[in-house]
XYZ file of N, CA and C in Angstrom:
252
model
N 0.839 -1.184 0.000
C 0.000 0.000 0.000
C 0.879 1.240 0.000
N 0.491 2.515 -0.643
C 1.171 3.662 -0.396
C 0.971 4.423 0.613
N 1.836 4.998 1.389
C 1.833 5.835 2.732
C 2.260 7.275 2.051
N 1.886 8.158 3.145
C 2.155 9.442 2.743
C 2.031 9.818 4.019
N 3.175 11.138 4.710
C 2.594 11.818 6.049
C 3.162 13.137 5.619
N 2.244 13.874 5.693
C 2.323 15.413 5.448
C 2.091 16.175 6.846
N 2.902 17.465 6.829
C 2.542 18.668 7.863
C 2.254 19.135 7.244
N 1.351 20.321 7.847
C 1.418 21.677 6.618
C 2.434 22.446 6.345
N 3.675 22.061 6.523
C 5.295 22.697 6.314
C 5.661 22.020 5.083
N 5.415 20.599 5.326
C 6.158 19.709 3.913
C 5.665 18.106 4.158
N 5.662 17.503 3.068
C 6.085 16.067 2.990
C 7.089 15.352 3.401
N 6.416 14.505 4.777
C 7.695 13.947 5.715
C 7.762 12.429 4.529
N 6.728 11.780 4.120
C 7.640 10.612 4.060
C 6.468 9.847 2.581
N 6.693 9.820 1.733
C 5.820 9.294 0.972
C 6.354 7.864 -0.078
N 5.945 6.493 0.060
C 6.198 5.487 -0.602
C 5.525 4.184 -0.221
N 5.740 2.870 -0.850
C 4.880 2.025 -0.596
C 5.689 1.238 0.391
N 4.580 0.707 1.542
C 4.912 -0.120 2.422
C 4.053 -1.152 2.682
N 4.312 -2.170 3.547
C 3.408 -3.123 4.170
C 2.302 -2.711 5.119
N 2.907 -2.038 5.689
C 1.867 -1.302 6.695
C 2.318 -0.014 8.022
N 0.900 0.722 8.523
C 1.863 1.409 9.729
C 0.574 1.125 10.768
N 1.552 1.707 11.739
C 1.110 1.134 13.677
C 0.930 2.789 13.752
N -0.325 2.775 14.037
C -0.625 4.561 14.750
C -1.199 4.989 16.018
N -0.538 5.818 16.485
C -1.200 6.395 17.743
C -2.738 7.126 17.882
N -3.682 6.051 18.017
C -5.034 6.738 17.521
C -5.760 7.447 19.269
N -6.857 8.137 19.098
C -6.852 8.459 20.595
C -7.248 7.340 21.741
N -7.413 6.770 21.266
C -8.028 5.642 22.550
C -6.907 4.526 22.516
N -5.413 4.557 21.553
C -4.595 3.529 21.732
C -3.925 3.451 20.288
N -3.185 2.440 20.214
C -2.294 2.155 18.879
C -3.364 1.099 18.167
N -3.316 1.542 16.657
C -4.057 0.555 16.191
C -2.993 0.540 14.632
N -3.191 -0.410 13.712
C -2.153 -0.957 12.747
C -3.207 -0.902 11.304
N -2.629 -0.240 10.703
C -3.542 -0.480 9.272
C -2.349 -1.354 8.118
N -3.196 -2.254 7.409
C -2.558 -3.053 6.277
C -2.812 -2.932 5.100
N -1.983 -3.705 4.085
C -2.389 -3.887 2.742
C -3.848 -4.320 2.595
N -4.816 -3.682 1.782
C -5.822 -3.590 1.662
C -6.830 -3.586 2.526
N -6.658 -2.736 3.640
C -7.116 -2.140 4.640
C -8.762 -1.130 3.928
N -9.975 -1.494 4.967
C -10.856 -0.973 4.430
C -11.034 0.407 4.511
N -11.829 1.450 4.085
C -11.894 2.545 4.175
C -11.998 2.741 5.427
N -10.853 4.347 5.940
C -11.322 4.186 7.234
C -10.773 6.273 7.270
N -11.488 6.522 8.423
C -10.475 7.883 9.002
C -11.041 7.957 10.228
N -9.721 8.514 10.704
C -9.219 8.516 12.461
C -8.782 9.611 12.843
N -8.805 9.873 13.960
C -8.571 10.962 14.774
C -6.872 10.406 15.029
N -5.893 11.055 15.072
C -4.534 10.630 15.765
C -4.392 11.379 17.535
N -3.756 10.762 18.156
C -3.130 11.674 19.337
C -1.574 11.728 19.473
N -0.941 12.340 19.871
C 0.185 12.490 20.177
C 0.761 11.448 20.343
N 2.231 10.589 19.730
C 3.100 9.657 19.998
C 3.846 9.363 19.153
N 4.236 7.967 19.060
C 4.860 7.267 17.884
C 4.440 6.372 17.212
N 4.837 6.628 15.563
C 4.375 5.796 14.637
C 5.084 5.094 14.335
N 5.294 3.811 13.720
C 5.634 2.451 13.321
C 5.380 2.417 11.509
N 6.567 2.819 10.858
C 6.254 2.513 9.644
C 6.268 1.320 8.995
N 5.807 0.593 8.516
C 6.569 -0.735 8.545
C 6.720 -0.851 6.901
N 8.282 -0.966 6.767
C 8.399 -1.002 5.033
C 8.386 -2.279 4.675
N 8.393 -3.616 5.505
C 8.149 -4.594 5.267
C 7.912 -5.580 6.392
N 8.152 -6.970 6.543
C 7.442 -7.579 7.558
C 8.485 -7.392 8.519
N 9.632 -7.108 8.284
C 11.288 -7.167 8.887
C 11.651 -5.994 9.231
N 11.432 -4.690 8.314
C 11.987 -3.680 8.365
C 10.940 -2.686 8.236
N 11.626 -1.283 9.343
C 10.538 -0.431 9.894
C 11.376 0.960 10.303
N 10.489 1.545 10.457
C 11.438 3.491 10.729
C 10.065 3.781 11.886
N 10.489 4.368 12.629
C 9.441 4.910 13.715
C 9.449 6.895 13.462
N 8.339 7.358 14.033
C 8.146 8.748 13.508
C 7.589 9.154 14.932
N 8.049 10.401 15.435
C 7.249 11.172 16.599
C 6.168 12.033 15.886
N 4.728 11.838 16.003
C 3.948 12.777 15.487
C 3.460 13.502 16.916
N 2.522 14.907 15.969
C 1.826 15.537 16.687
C 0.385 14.938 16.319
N -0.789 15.410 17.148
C -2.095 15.113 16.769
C -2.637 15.532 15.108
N -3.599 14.774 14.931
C -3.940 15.154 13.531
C -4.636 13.508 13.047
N -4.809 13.297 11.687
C -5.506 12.512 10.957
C -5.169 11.718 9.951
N -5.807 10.495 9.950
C -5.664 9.322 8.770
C -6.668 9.662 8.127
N -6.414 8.766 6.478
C -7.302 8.925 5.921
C -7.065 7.687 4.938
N -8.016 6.302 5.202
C -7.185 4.934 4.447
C -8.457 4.895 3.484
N -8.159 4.626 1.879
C -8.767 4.803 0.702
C -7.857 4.426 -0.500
N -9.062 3.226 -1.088
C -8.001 2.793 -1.881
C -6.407 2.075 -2.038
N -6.308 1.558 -0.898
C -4.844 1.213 -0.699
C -3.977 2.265 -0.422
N -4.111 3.308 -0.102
C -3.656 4.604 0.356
C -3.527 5.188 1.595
N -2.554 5.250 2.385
C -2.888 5.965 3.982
C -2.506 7.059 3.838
N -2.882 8.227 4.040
C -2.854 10.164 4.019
C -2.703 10.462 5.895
N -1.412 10.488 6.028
C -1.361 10.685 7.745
C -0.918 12.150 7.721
N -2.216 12.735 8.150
C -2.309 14.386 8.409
C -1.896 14.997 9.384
N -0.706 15.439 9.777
C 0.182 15.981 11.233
C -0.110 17.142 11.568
N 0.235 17.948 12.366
C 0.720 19.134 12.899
C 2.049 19.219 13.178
N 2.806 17.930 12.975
C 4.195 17.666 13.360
C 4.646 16.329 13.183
N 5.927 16.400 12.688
C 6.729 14.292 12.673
C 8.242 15.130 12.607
N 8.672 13.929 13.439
C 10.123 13.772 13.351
C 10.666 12.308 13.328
N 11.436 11.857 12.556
C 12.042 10.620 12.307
C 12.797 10.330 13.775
N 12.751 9.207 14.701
C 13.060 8.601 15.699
C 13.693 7.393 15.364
N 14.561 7.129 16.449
C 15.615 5.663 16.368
C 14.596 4.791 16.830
């Protein structure tokens, strides 16, 4: 599926992956390859990119929104920074 996470400053990270782990408000929840339509509220934490079943990059976001369509995740920030 393709990922994308935008601020309104710039495009933090856009390409295809297996899946990501998000900080939604009531907890972490994981969207996948062909994941049904969905949009979410985010809260403050860390995200889990996962570029494959093995390999992964984690992201500090601020609050903000998903938006899963089409094999597509649109993760809408107020803020990300790439984390170890």
């Amino acid at each position: 599926m393709t990922l994308e996470i935008l601020t309104p400053e710039k495009k933090i990270y856009s390409g295809e992956v297996y899946g990501v782990q998000l900080p939604g408000i009531d907890g972490l929840f994981e969207v996948l390859d062909k994941h049904a339509p969905l949009v979410s509220a985010l809260g403050n934490g860390k995200m889990k990119v996962l570029k494959s079943k093995t390999s992964f990059e984690h992201y500090t976001i601020k609050s903000g929104f998903v938006e899963v369509l089409n094999n597509k995740a649109t993760v809408l920030v107020e803020g990300a920074a790439a984390t170890n």
